[in-house]
Coordinates of N, CA and C and ligand atoms in Angstrom, one line a residue:
X1 N -29.5 181.3 -26.7 CA -29.1 179.9 -26.8 C -27.6 179.7 -26.9
X2 N -27.2 178.7 -26.1 CA -25.7 178.4 -26.1 C -25.4 177.5 -27.4
X3 N -24.3 177.9 -28.1 CA -23.8 177.0 -29.2 C -22.4 176.8 -28.9
X4 N -22.0 175.7 -28.4 CA -20.7 175.4 -28.0 C -19.9 174.7 -29.1
X5 N -18.6 175.1 -29.1 CA -17.6 174.4 -30.0 C -16.7 173.6 -29.1
X6 N -16.8 172.3 -29.2 CA -16.0 171.4 -28.3 C -14.7 171.0 -29.1
X7 N -13.6 171.3 -28.6 CA -12.3 170.9 -29.3 C -11.9 169.6 -28.7
X8 N -11.8 168.6 -29.5 CA -11.6 167.2 -29.0 C -10.4 166.5 -29.5
X9 N -10.7 165.2 -29.7 CA -9.6 164.3 -30.1 C -9.2 163.4 -29.0
X10 N -10.0 163.4 -27.9 CA -9.6 162.6 -26.7 C -10.9 161.8 -26.3
X11 N -10.7 160.8 -25.5 CA -11.8 160.1 -24.9 C -12.7 161.0 -24.0
X12 N -12.0 161.9 -23.3 CA -12.8 162.9 -22.5 C -13.7 163.7 -23.3
X13 N -13.2 164.2 -24.5 CA -14.0 165.1 -25.3 C -15.2 164.2 -25.9
X14 N -14.9 163.0 -26.3 CA -15.9 162.2 -26.9 C -17.0 161.9 -25.9
X15 N -16.6 161.8 -24.6 CA -17.6 161.5 -23.6 C -18.6 162.7 -23.5
X16 N -18.1 163.9 -23.7 CA -18.9 165.1 -23.6 C -19.8 165.2 -24.9
X17 N -19.1 164.9 -26.1 CA -19.8 165.1 -27.4 C -21.0 164.1 -27.4
X18 N -20.8 162.9 -26.8 CA -21.9 161.9 -26.9 C -23.2 162.4 -26.2
X19 N -23.0 163.4 -25.4 CA -24.2 163.9 -24.6 C -24.6 165.3 -25.0
X20 N -24.0 165.9 -26.1 CA -24.3 167.2 -26.5 C -25.4 167.2 -27.5
X21 N -26.2 168.2 -27.4 CA -27.4 168.3 -28.3 C -27.0 168.9 -29.7
X22 N -28.0 169.1 -30.5 CA -27.8 169.4 -31.9 C -27.2 170.8 -32.1
X23 N -27.4 171.8 -31.3 CA -26.8 173.1 -31.6 C -25.3 173.2 -31.5
X24 N -24.7 172.2 -30.8 CA -23.3 172.2 -30.5 C -22.5 171.5 -31.6
X25 N -21.2 171.8 -31.6 CA -20.3 171.3 -32.6 C -19.1 170.6 -32.0
X26 N -18.8 169.4 -32.4 CA -17.6 168.7 -32.0 C -16.5 168.8 -33.0
X27 N -15.3 169.2 -32.7 CA -14.3 169.5 -33.6 C -13.1 168.6 -33.4
X28 N -12.7 167.9 -34.5 CA -11.5 167.0 -34.5 C -10.4 167.5 -35.5
X29 N -9.2 167.3 -35.1 CA -8.1 167.7 -36.0 C -8.1 166.8 -37.3
X30 N -8.5 165.6 -37.1 CA -8.5 164.7 -38.3 C -7.7 163.5 -38.2
X31 N -7.0 163.3 -37.0 CA -6.2 162.1 -36.8 C -7.0 161.0 -36.2
X32 N -7.9 161.4 -35.3 CA -8.7 160.4 -34.6 C -9.9 159.9 -35.5
X33 N -10.5 158.8 -35.0 CA -11.6 158.2 -35.7 C -12.8 159.3 -35.6
X34 N -13.5 159.4 -36.7 CA -14.6 160.4 -36.7 C -15.9 159.7 -36.3
X35 N -16.5 160.1 -35.2 CA -17.8 159.4 -34.9 C -18.9 159.8 -35.8
X36 N -19.8 158.8 -36.1 CA -20.9 159.1 -37.0 C -22.2 159.0 -36.3
X37 N -22.2 158.8 -35.0 CA -23.5 158.5 -34.3 C -23.8 159.6 -33.3
X38 N -23.3 160.8 -33.5 CA -23.5 161.9 -32.5 C -24.7 162.7 -32.9
X39 N -25.4 163.2 -31.8 CA -26.5 164.2 -32.1 C -26.0 165.5 -32.5
X40 N -24.9 165.9 -32.0 CA -24.3 167.2 -32.3 C -23.6 167.2 -33.7
X41 N -23.3 168.4 -34.2 CA -22.6 168.5 -35.5 C -21.1 168.0 -35.2
X42 N -20.5 167.5 -36.3 CA -19.1 167.1 -36.2 C -18.3 167.8 -37.3
X43 N -17.2 168.5 -37.0 CA -16.4 169.1 -38.1 C -15.0 168.5 -37.9
X44 N -14.2 168.4 -39.0 CA -12.9 167.8 -39.0 C -11.9 168.7 -39.7
X45 N -10.7 168.9 -39.1 CA -9.6 169.6 -39.7 C -9.3 170.9 -39.0
X46 N -8.1 171.4 -39.2 CA -7.7 172.6 -38.5 C -8.5 173.8 -39.0
X47 N -8.5 174.9 -38.2 CA -9.2 176.1 -38.5 C -8.4 177.1 -39.3
X48 N -7.1 176.8 -39.4 CA -6.2 177.8 -40.1 C -5.7 178.8 -39.0
X49 N -5.2 178.3 -37.9 CA -4.6 179.2 -36.9 C -5.6 180.1 -36.2
X50 N -5.1 181.1 -35.5 CA -6.0 181.9 -34.6 C -7.0 182.6 -35.5
X51 N -6.5 183.2 -36.5 CA -7.4 184.1 -37.4 C -8.5 183.2 -37.9
X52 N -8.2 182.0 -38.4 CA -9.2 181.1 -38.9 C -10.2 180.7 -37.9
X53 N -9.7 180.5 -36.7 CA -10.7 180.1 -35.6 C -11.6 181.3 -35.2
X54 N -11.0 182.5 -35.2 CA -11.8 183.7 -34.9 C -13.0 183.8 -36.0
X55 N -12.6 183.6 -37.2 CA -13.6 183.7 -38.3 C -14.6 182.6 -38.1
X56 N -14.2 181.4 -37.8 CA -15.1 180.3 -37.6 C -16.1 180.6 -36.4
X57 N -15.6 181.2 -35.3 CA -16.5 181.5 -34.2 C -17.5 182.5 -34.6
X58 N -17.1 183.5 -35.4 CA -18.1 184.5 -35.8 C -19.1 183.8 -36.8
X59 N -18.6 183.1 -37.8 CA -19.4 182.6 -38.9 C -20.4 181.6 -38.3
X60 N -20.0 180.8 -37.4 CA -20.9 179.8 -36.8 C -21.7 180.3 -35.6
X61 N -21.5 181.5 -35.2 CA -22.2 182.1 -34.1 C -22.0 181.2 -32.8
X62 N -20.7 180.9 -32.6 CA -20.4 180.1 -31.4 C -20.4 181.0 -30.2
X63 N -21.0 180.5 -29.1 CA -21.1 181.4 -27.9 C -20.2 180.8 -26.7
X64 N -19.6 179.7 -26.9 CA -18.8 179.1 -25.9 C -17.8 178.1 -26.6
X65 N -16.5 178.1 -26.2 CA -15.6 177.1 -26.6 C -15.2 176.2 -25.4
X66 N -15.2 174.9 -25.6 CA -14.7 174.0 -24.6 C -13.5 173.3 -25.1
X67 N -12.4 173.5 -24.5 CA -11.1 172.9 -24.9 C -11.0 171.6 -24.2
X68 N -11.2 170.5 -24.8 CA -11.0 169.2 -24.2 C -10.0 168.4 -25.0
X69 N -9.0 169.1 -25.6 CA -7.9 168.5 -26.3 C -7.0 167.8 -25.3
X70 N -6.1 167.0 -25.9 CA -5.1 166.3 -25.1 C -4.2 167.3 -24.4
X71 N -3.7 167.0 -23.2 CA -2.8 168.0 -22.5 C -1.6 168.3 -23.2
X72 N -1.1 167.5 -24.2 CA 0.1 167.8 -25.0 C -0.3 168.5 -26.3
X73 N -1.6 168.7 -26.5 CA -2.0 169.5 -27.8 C -2.0 171.0 -27.4
X74 N -0.8 171.5 -27.1 CA -0.7 172.8 -26.5 C -1.0 173.9 -27.6
X75 N -0.7 173.6 -28.8 CA -0.9 174.7 -29.8 C -2.4 175.0 -30.0
X76 N -3.2 173.9 -30.0 CA -4.6 174.1 -30.2 C -5.1 174.9 -29.0
X77 N -4.7 174.5 -27.8 CA -5.1 175.2 -26.6 C -4.7 176.7 -26.6
X78 N -3.5 177.0 -27.0 CA -3.1 178.4 -27.1 C -3.9 179.1 -28.1
X79 N -4.2 178.5 -29.3 CA -5.0 179.2 -30.3 C -6.4 179.4 -29.8
X80 N -6.9 178.5 -29.1 CA -8.3 178.6 -28.5 C -8.3 179.8 -27.6
X81 N -7.3 179.9 -26.7 CA -7.3 181.0 -25.8 C -7.2 182.4 -26.5
X82 N -6.3 182.5 -27.5 CA -6.2 183.7 -28.2 C -7.5 184.1 -29.0
X83 N -8.0 183.1 -29.7 CA -9.2 183.4 -30.5 C -10.4 183.7 -29.6
X84 N -10.5 183.1 -28.5 CA -11.7 183.4 -27.7 C -11.6 184.8 -27.1
X85 N -10.3 185.2 -26.8 CA -10.1 186.6 -26.3 C -10.5 187.6 -27.4
X86 N -10.0 187.3 -28.6 CA -10.3 188.2 -29.7 C -11.8 188.3 -30.0
X87 N -12.4 187.1 -30.0 CA -13.8 187.1 -30.4 C -14.8 187.3 -29.2
X88 N -14.2 187.5 -28.0 CA -15.0 187.7 -26.8 C -16.0 186.6 -26.6
X89 N -15.5 185.4 -26.7 CA -16.3 184.2 -26.5 C -15.6 183.5 -25.2
X90 N -16.4 183.1 -24.2 CA -15.8 182.4 -23.1 C -15.2 181.1 -23.4
X91 N -14.1 180.8 -22.7 CA -13.4 179.5 -23.0 C -13.4 178.7 -21.7
X92 N -13.9 177.5 -21.8 CA -13.8 176.5 -20.8 C -12.8 175.5 -21.2
X93 N -12.2 174.8 -20.2 CA -11.2 173.8 -20.5 C -11.4 172.6 -19.6
X94 N -11.2 171.4 -20.1 CA -11.1 170.2 -19.3 C -9.6 169.9 -19.2
X95 N -9.1 170.1 -18.0 CA -7.7 169.9 -17.8 C -7.4 168.6 -16.9
X96 N -7.2 167.6 -17.6 CA -7.0 166.3 -16.9 C -5.8 166.3 -16.0
X97 N -6.0 165.8 -14.7 CA -4.9 165.8 -13.8 C -3.7 164.9 -14.3
X98 N -2.5 165.3 -14.0 CA -1.4 164.5 -14.4 C -1.3 163.3 -13.5
X99 N -0.7 162.2 -14.0 CA -0.4 161.0 -13.1 C 0.6 161.4 -12.1
X100 N 0.6 160.8 -10.9 CA 1.6 161.1 -9.9 C 2.3 159.8 -9.6
X101 N 3.6 159.9 -9.4 CA 4.3 158.6 -9.1 C 3.9 158.0 -7.8
X102 N 3.9 156.7 -7.7 CA 3.5 155.9 -6.5 C 4.7 155.2 -6.0
X103 N 4.5 154.7 -4.8 CA 5.7 153.9 -4.2 C 6.1 152.8 -5.2
X104 N 7.4 152.7 -5.4 CA 7.9 151.7 -6.3 C 8.1 152.2 -7.7
X105 N 7.7 153.4 -8.0 CA 7.9 154.0 -9.3 C 9.3 154.6 -9.4
X106 N 9.9 154.4 -10.6 CA 11.2 155.0 -10.9 C 11.0 155.9 -12.2
X107 N 10.5 157.1 -11.9 CA 10.2 158.0 -13.0 C 11.4 159.0 -13.2
X108 N 11.7 159.2 -14.4 CA 12.8 160.1 -14.8 C 12.3 161.2 -15.7
X109 N 12.4 162.5 -15.3 CA 11.8 163.5 -16.1 C 12.7 163.8 -17.4
X110 N 12.0 164.2 -18.5 CA 12.7 164.7 -19.7 C 11.9 165.9 -20.2
X111 N 12.7 166.9 -20.5 CA 12.0 168.2 -21.0 C 11.6 168.1 -22.4
X112 N 12.4 167.3 -23.2 CA 12.2 167.3 -24.6 C 12.8 166.0 -25.2
X113 N 12.8 165.9 -26.6 CA 13.3 164.7 -27.2 C 14.8 164.5 -26.8
X114 N 15.6 165.5 -26.8 CA 17.0 165.3 -26.4 C 17.2 164.7 -25.0
X115 N 16.3 165.2 -24.1 CA 16.4 164.7 -22.8 C 16.0 163.2 -22.7
X116 N 15.0 162.9 -23.6 CA 14.6 161.4 -23.7 C 15.8 160.6 -24.1
X117 N 16.5 161.0 -25.2 CA 17.6 160.3 -25.8 C 18.7 160.1 -24.7
X118 N 18.9 161.1 -23.9 CA 19.9 161.0 -22.9 C 19.5 160.0 -21.8
X119 N 18.2 160.1 -21.4 CA 17.8 159.2 -20.3 C 17.8 157.7 -20.7
X120 N 17.5 157.5 -22.0 CA 17.4 156.0 -22.4 C 18.7 155.5 -22.9
X121 N 19.8 156.3 -22.9 CA 21.1 155.8 -23.4 C 21.5 154.5 -22.8
X122 N 21.4 154.3 -21.4 CA 21.9 153.1 -20.9 C 21.0 151.8 -21.2
X123 N 19.9 152.0 -21.8 CA 18.9 150.9 -22.0 C 19.0 150.3 -23.4
X124 N 18.4 149.1 -23.5 CA 18.5 148.4 -24.8 C 17.2 148.3 -25.5
X125 N 16.1 148.2 -24.7 CA 14.8 147.8 -25.3 C 13.7 148.8 -24.9
X126 N 13.8 150.1 -25.3 CA 12.8 151.1 -24.9 C 11.4 150.9 -25.6
X127 N 10.4 151.1 -24.9 CA 9.0 151.2 -25.4 C 8.6 152.7 -25.5
X128 N 8.3 153.2 -26.7 CA 7.9 154.6 -26.8 C 6.4 154.6 -26.9
X129 N 5.8 155.4 -26.1 CA 4.3 155.6 -26.1 C 4.0 157.1 -26.2
X130 N 4.6 157.7 -27.1 CA 4.6 159.2 -27.2 C 3.8 159.7 -28.5
X131 N 3.2 158.8 -29.2 CA 2.7 159.1 -30.5 C 3.8 158.9 -31.6
X132 N 3.7 159.7 -32.7 CA 4.5 159.4 -33.8 C 5.9 160.1 -33.8
X133 N 6.2 160.9 -32.9 CA 7.4 161.7 -32.8 C 8.7 160.7 -33.0
X134 N 8.7 159.6 -32.4 CA 10.0 158.7 -32.5 C 10.2 158.3 -34.0
X135 N 9.2 158.3 -34.8 CA 9.3 157.8 -36.2 C 10.3 158.8 -37.0
X136 N 10.4 160.0 -36.5 CA 11.3 161.0 -37.2 C 12.7 160.7 -36.9
X137 N 13.0 159.8 -35.9 CA 14.3 159.6 -35.4 C 14.8 158.1 -35.7
X138 N 14.2 157.4 -36.6 CA 14.5 156.0 -36.8 C 16.0 155.9 -37.3
X139 N 16.5 156.9 -37.9 CA 17.9 156.8 -38.4 C 18.9 157.0 -37.3
X140 N 18.4 157.4 -36.1 CA 19.3 157.8 -35.0 C 19.4 156.7 -34.0
X141 N 18.8 155.6 -34.2 CA 18.8 154.5 -33.2 C 20.2 154.0 -33.0
X142 N 20.7 154.0 -31.7 CA 22.0 153.5 -31.5 C 22.1 152.0 -31.8
X143 N 23.2 151.5 -32.1 CA 23.4 150.1 -32.5 C 23.0 149.2 -31.3
X144 N 23.1 149.7 -30.1 CA 22.9 148.9 -28.9 C 21.4 148.8 -28.6
X145 N 20.5 149.5 -29.3 CA 19.1 149.6 -29.0 C 18.2 149.0 -30.0
X146 N 17.0 148.4 -29.6 CA 15.9 148.1 -30.5 C 14.7 148.8 -29.9
X147 N 14.1 149.6 -30.7 CA 13.0 150.4 -30.2 C 11.6 149.7 -30.6
X148 N 10.7 149.8 -29.6 CA 9.3 149.4 -29.9 C 8.5 150.7 -29.8
X149 N 7.8 151.1 -30.8 CA 7.2 152.3 -30.9 C 5.7 152.1 -31.1
X150 N 4.9 152.5 -30.1 CA 3.4 152.3 -30.2 C 2.8 153.6 -30.5
X151 N 2.1 153.7 -31.6 CA 1.5 154.9 -32.1 C 0.3 154.6 -33.0
X152 N -0.4 155.7 -33.4 CA -1.5 155.5 -34.3 C -1.0 155.5 -35.7
X153 N -1.5 154.7 -36.6 CA -1.1 154.7 -38.0 C 0.0 153.6 -38.2
X154 N 0.0 153.1 -39.5 CA 0.9 152.1 -39.8 C 2.3 152.6 -40.3
X155 N 3.3 151.8 -40.1 CA 4.7 152.1 -40.6 C 5.4 150.8 -40.6
X156 N 6.2 150.6 -41.7 CA 6.8 149.2 -41.8 C 7.9 149.0 -40.8
X157 N 8.5 150.0 -40.2 CA 9.5 149.8 -39.2 C 10.9 149.6 -39.9
X158 N 11.9 149.2 -39.1 CA 13.2 149.0 -39.6 C 13.8 147.8 -38.8
X159 N 15.0 147.4 -39.2 CA 15.6 146.2 -38.5 C 15.7 146.5 -37.0
X160 N 15.8 147.8 -36.6 CA 16.0 148.1 -35.2 C 14.8 148.8 -34.5
X161 N 13.7 148.8 -35.3 CA 12.5 149.4 -34.7 C 11.2 148.6 -35.1
X162 N 10.5 148.2 -34.1 CA 9.2 147.6 -34.4 C 8.1 148.7 -34.1
X163 N 7.2 148.8 -35.0 CA 6.1 149.9 -34.9 C 4.8 149.1 -34.7
X164 N 4.1 149.5 -33.6 CA 2.8 148.9 -33.3 C 1.7 149.9 -33.5
X165 N 0.8 149.7 -34.4 CA -0.3 150.6 -34.7 C -1.4 150.2 -33.7
X166 N -1.6 150.9 -32.6 CA -2.5 150.5 -31.6 C -3.2 151.7 -31.0
X167 N -4.4 151.6 -30.7 CA -5.2 152.7 -30.1 C -5.7 152.2 -28.7
X168 N -5.6 153.1 -27.7 CA -6.0 152.7 -26.3 C -7.5 152.6 -26.3
X169 N -8.1 152.2 -25.2 CA -7.5 151.9 -23.9 C -6.7 150.6 -23.9
X170 N -5.7 150.5 -23.1 CA -4.8 149.3 -22.9 C -5.0 148.8 -21.5
X171 N -5.2 147.4 -21.4 CA -5.3 146.9 -20.1 C -4.0 146.2 -19.6
X172 N -4.1 145.9 -18.4 CA -2.8 145.4 -17.7 C -2.3 144.1 -18.3
X173 N -3.2 143.2 -18.6 CA -2.8 141.9 -19.2 C -2.1 142.1 -20.5
X174 N -2.7 143.0 -21.3 CA -2.1 143.3 -22.7 C -0.8 143.9 -22.5
X175 N -0.7 144.8 -21.6 CA 0.6 145.5 -21.4 C 1.7 144.6 -20.9
X176 N 1.3 143.7 -20.0 CA 2.3 142.7 -19.5 C 2.8 141.9 -20.7
X177 N 1.9 141.4 -21.5 CA 2.2 140.6 -22.7 C 3.2 141.3 -23.6
X178 N 2.9 142.6 -23.8 CA 3.7 143.4 -24.7 C 5.1 143.6 -24.1
X179 N 5.2 143.9 -22.8 CA 6.5 144.1 -22.2 C 7.3 142.9 -22.3
X180 N 6.7 141.7 -22.1 CA 7.4 140.5 -22.0 C 7.9 140.1 -23.5
X181 N 6.9 140.2 -24.4 CA 7.3 139.8 -25.8 C 8.4 140.7 -26.3
X182 N 8.3 142.0 -26.1 CA 9.3 142.9 -26.6 C 10.5 143.1 -25.7
X183 N 10.5 142.4 -24.6 CA 11.6 142.5 -23.6 C 12.0 143.9 -23.2
X184 N 10.9 144.7 -22.9 CA 11.1 146.1 -22.7 C 11.9 146.3 -21.4
X185 N 12.8 147.2 -21.4 CA 13.6 147.6 -20.2 C 13.5 149.0 -19.8
X186 N 12.7 149.9 -20.6 CA 12.5 151.2 -20.1 C 11.2 151.7 -21.0
X187 N 10.4 152.5 -20.3 CA 9.2 153.0 -21.0 C 9.3 154.5 -21.1
X188 N 8.9 155.0 -22.3 CA 8.9 156.5 -22.5 C 7.5 156.9 -22.7
X189 N 7.0 157.9 -21.9 CA 5.6 158.3 -21.9 C 5.4 159.8 -21.7
X190 N 4.3 160.2 -22.2 CA 3.8 161.5 -21.9 C 3.0 161.4 -20.5
X191 N 2.9 162.4 -19.8 CA 2.1 162.3 -18.5 C 0.7 162.7 -18.9
X192 N 0.0 161.8 -19.6 CA -1.3 162.1 -20.1 C -2.4 162.2 -19.0
X193 N -2.2 161.4 -17.9 CA -3.3 161.4 -17.0 C -4.5 160.5 -17.5
X194 N -5.4 160.2 -16.6 CA -6.6 159.4 -17.1 C -6.3 158.0 -17.0
X195 N -7.4 157.2 -17.3 CA -7.3 155.7 -17.1 C -6.8 155.0 -18.3
X196 N -7.1 155.5 -19.5 CA -7.0 154.7 -20.8 C -5.6 154.2 -21.0
X197 N -4.6 154.9 -20.6 CA -3.2 154.4 -21.0 C -2.3 154.3 -19.7
X198 N -2.9 154.2 -18.5 CA -2.1 154.1 -17.3 C -1.6 152.7 -17.0
X199 N -2.1 151.7 -17.6 CA -1.8 150.3 -17.3 C -0.2 150.1 -17.5
X200 N 0.3 150.8 -18.5 CA 1.8 150.6 -18.7 C 2.6 151.0 -17.5
X201 N 2.1 152.0 -16.7 CA 2.8 152.5 -15.5 C 2.8 151.4 -14.4
X202 N 1.6 150.7 -14.3 CA 1.5 149.7 -13.3 C 2.4 148.5 -13.7
X203 N 2.5 148.2 -14.9 CA 3.4 147.1 -15.3 C 4.9 147.5 -15.2
X204 N 5.2 148.7 -15.5 CA 6.6 149.2 -15.2 C 6.9 149.1 -13.7
X205 N 6.0 149.5 -12.9 CA 6.2 149.4 -11.4 C 6.4 147.9 -11.0
X206 N 5.5 147.1 -11.5 CA 5.6 145.6 -11.2 C 7.0 145.0 -11.6
X207 N 7.4 145.4 -12.8 CA 8.7 144.9 -13.3 C 9.9 145.7 -12.9
X208 N 9.7 146.7 -12.1 CA 10.8 147.6 -11.6 C 11.5 148.2 -12.8
X209 N 10.8 148.7 -13.8 CA 11.4 149.4 -14.9 C 11.3 150.9 -14.8
X210 N 12.3 151.6 -15.2 CA 12.1 153.1 -15.2 C 11.1 153.6 -16.3
X211 N 10.5 154.7 -16.0 CA 9.7 155.4 -17.0 C 10.2 156.8 -17.2
X212 N 10.6 157.1 -18.4 CA 11.0 158.4 -18.8 C 9.8 159.2 -19.1
X213 N 9.5 160.3 -18.4 CA 8.2 161.0 -18.5 C 8.5 162.4 -19.1
X214 N 7.9 162.5 -20.3 CA 8.1 163.8 -21.0 C 7.3 164.9 -20.3
X215 N 7.9 166.0 -20.0 CA 7.2 167.1 -19.2 C 6.0 167.6 -19.9
X216 N 5.0 167.9 -19.2 CA 3.7 168.5 -19.8 C 4.0 169.9 -20.3
X217 N 3.4 170.3 -21.4 CA 3.6 171.7 -21.8 C 2.8 172.6 -21.0
X218 N 3.2 173.9 -21.0 CA 2.4 174.9 -20.3 C 1.1 175.1 -21.1
X219 N 0.0 175.2 -20.4 CA -1.3 175.5 -21.1 C -1.9 176.8 -20.6
X220 N -2.5 177.6 -21.5 CA -3.1 178.9 -21.1 C -4.3 178.7 -20.1
X221 N -4.6 179.7 -19.3 CA -5.7 179.6 -18.4 C -7.0 179.8 -19.2
X222 N -8.0 179.0 -18.8 CA -9.3 179.1 -19.4 C -10.2 180.0 -18.4
X223 N -11.3 180.4 -18.9 CA -12.2 181.2 -18.0 C -12.8 180.3 -16.9
X224 N -13.0 179.0 -17.3 CA -13.5 178.0 -16.3 C -12.8 176.7 -16.6
X225 N -12.3 176.0 -15.5 CA -11.6 174.8 -15.8 C -12.3 173.6 -15.0
X226 N -12.3 172.5 -15.6 CA -12.9 171.3 -15.0 C -11.9 170.2 -15.0
X227 N -12.0 169.3 -13.9 CA -11.0 168.2 -13.8 C -11.4 167.0 -14.7
X228 N -12.7 167.0 -15.0 CA -13.2 165.8 -15.7 C -14.3 166.1 -16.6
X229 N -14.5 165.3 -17.6 CA -15.5 165.6 -18.6 C -16.9 165.7 -18.1
X230 N -17.2 164.9 -17.0 CA -18.6 164.9 -16.5 C -19.0 166.3 -15.9
X231 N -18.0 166.9 -15.2 CA -18.4 168.2 -14.7 C -18.5 169.3 -15.8
X232 N -17.7 169.2 -16.8 CA -17.9 170.1 -17.9 C -19.3 169.9 -18.6
X233 N -19.6 168.7 -18.8 CA -20.9 168.4 -19.4 C -22.0 168.9 -18.6
X234 N -21.9 168.6 -17.3 CA -23.0 169.1 -16.3 C -23.2 170.6 -16.4
X235 N -22.1 171.3 -16.5 CA -22.1 172.8 -16.6 C -22.8 173.2 -17.9
X236 N -22.4 172.5 -19.0 CA -23.0 172.8 -20.3 C -24.5 172.5 -20.3
X237 N -24.9 171.4 -19.8 CA -26.3 171.0 -19.8 C -27.1 172.1 -18.9
X238 N -26.4 172.6 -17.8 CA -27.1 173.6 -17.0 C -27.4 174.9 -17.8
X239 N -26.4 175.2 -18.7 CA -26.6 176.4 -19.6 C -27.7 176.1 -20.6
X240 N -27.7 174.9 -21.1 CA -28.8 174.5 -22.1 C -30.2 174.6 -21.5
X241 N -30.3 174.3 -20.2 CA -31.6 174.2 -19.6 C -32.2 175.6 -19.3
X242 N -31.3 176.7 -19.4 CA -31.8 178.0 -19.1 C -32.6 178.6 -20.2
Ligands
LIG301 P1 -1.6 170.6 -31.6 O1 -0.2 170.5 -31.9 O2 -2.0 171.4 -30.4 O3 -2.4 171.2 -32.8 C1 -1.9 171.3 -34.1 C2 -3.0 171.9 -35.0 O4 -4.0 170.9 -35.3 C3 -3.8 173.0 -34.4 O5 -3.1 174.3 -34.6 C4 -5.1 173.0 -35.2 O6 -4.8 173.5 -36.6 C5 -5.3 171.5 -35.4 N1 -6.1 171.0 -34.3 C6 -5.8 170.4 -33.1 N2 -6.8 170.0 -32.4 C7 -7.9 170.3 -33.2 C8 -9.3 170.1 -33.0 N3 -9.8 169.5 -31.9 N4 -10.1 170.6 -33.9 C9 -9.6 171.2 -35.0 N5 -8.3 171.4 -35.3 C10 -7.5 170.9 -34.3 O7 -2.3 169.2 -31.5 P2 -1.6 167.7 -31.7 O8 -0.7 167.4 -30.5 O9 -1.1 167.6 -33.1 O10 -2.9 166.8 -31.5 C11 -3.8 166.8 -32.6 C12 -5.2 166.3 -32.0 O11 -5.0 165.0 -31.5 C13 -5.7 167.1 -30.9 O12 -7.0 167.4 -31.2 C14 -5.6 166.3 -29.6 O13 -6.6 166.5 -28.8 C15 -5.5 164.9 -30.2 N6 -4.5 164.1 -29.4 C16 -3.3 164.5 -29.2 C17 -2.4 163.7 -28.4 C18 -1.0 164.2 -28.2 O14 -0.3 163.5 -27.5 N7 -0.6 165.4 -28.6 C19 -2.8 162.5 -27.9 C20 -4.1 162.1 -28.1 C21 -5.0 162.9 -28.8 P3 -5.1 175.0 -37.0 O15 -4.0 175.8 -36.4 O16 -5.1 174.9 -38.5 O17 -6.5 175.4 -36.4

């Protein structure tokens, strides 16, 4: 019998989890909303590094790990690779394709936070869509800038930073309204891929605004990789039916 551990925290992972049967386990770090209507088991919280994950795989008799974490959740992906190798459990991964620039896009690459700060220096009204990382830098906002930071979780903000607690998906009308209201002149983004958060790129294109794109981290190779959740689910259901 296959007993899969699905590492999630993304819409892709939830799409798989919604169709997984009772022997399988859906795992969340604890930041995302915890679904209560799944047929599979749900566990929440870190494993305690590679050693903790190896112990978990043994204790729970897991026979397959599916890494469907966000492409920027590189630590969890690395831990999964190492733990699966040590525990001799196969590792599958859903690796969402990166967005590609289209005609009219003005994307500027940044390798890290420092690179982002350099790229946005000429602008006044950046929109950060990187998660909570910018909150660590609220004291470093130049006098010439006002930051709009969209992330999960509340924060009171400062005179020079407005914090929006919002969870995707985001549609194009909503993004246009936000860009206009906040007078955005540059967007900072991860290259997450997928549909849920791509509307901001279309609005940036429309308004001829640059997008500073944080480089994707390197991810380890899995034993089997899928471009989308549907094919990973299909492969899992095929195992279940044997
Ligand atoms: P990370 O840096 O790769 O992971 C940090 C630690 O969180 C891991 O070492 C692990 O703790 C724990 N963890 C992460 N994913 C887990 C999971 N699915 N189940 C159990 N423990 C997990 O990850 P992150 O960037 O902080 O992201 C945290 C979660 O949010 C991920 O599950 C990811 O899919 C989701 N998410 C991330 C982003 C993003 O931009 N990074 C965006 C959307 C959703 P231990 O070492 O103790 O096992």
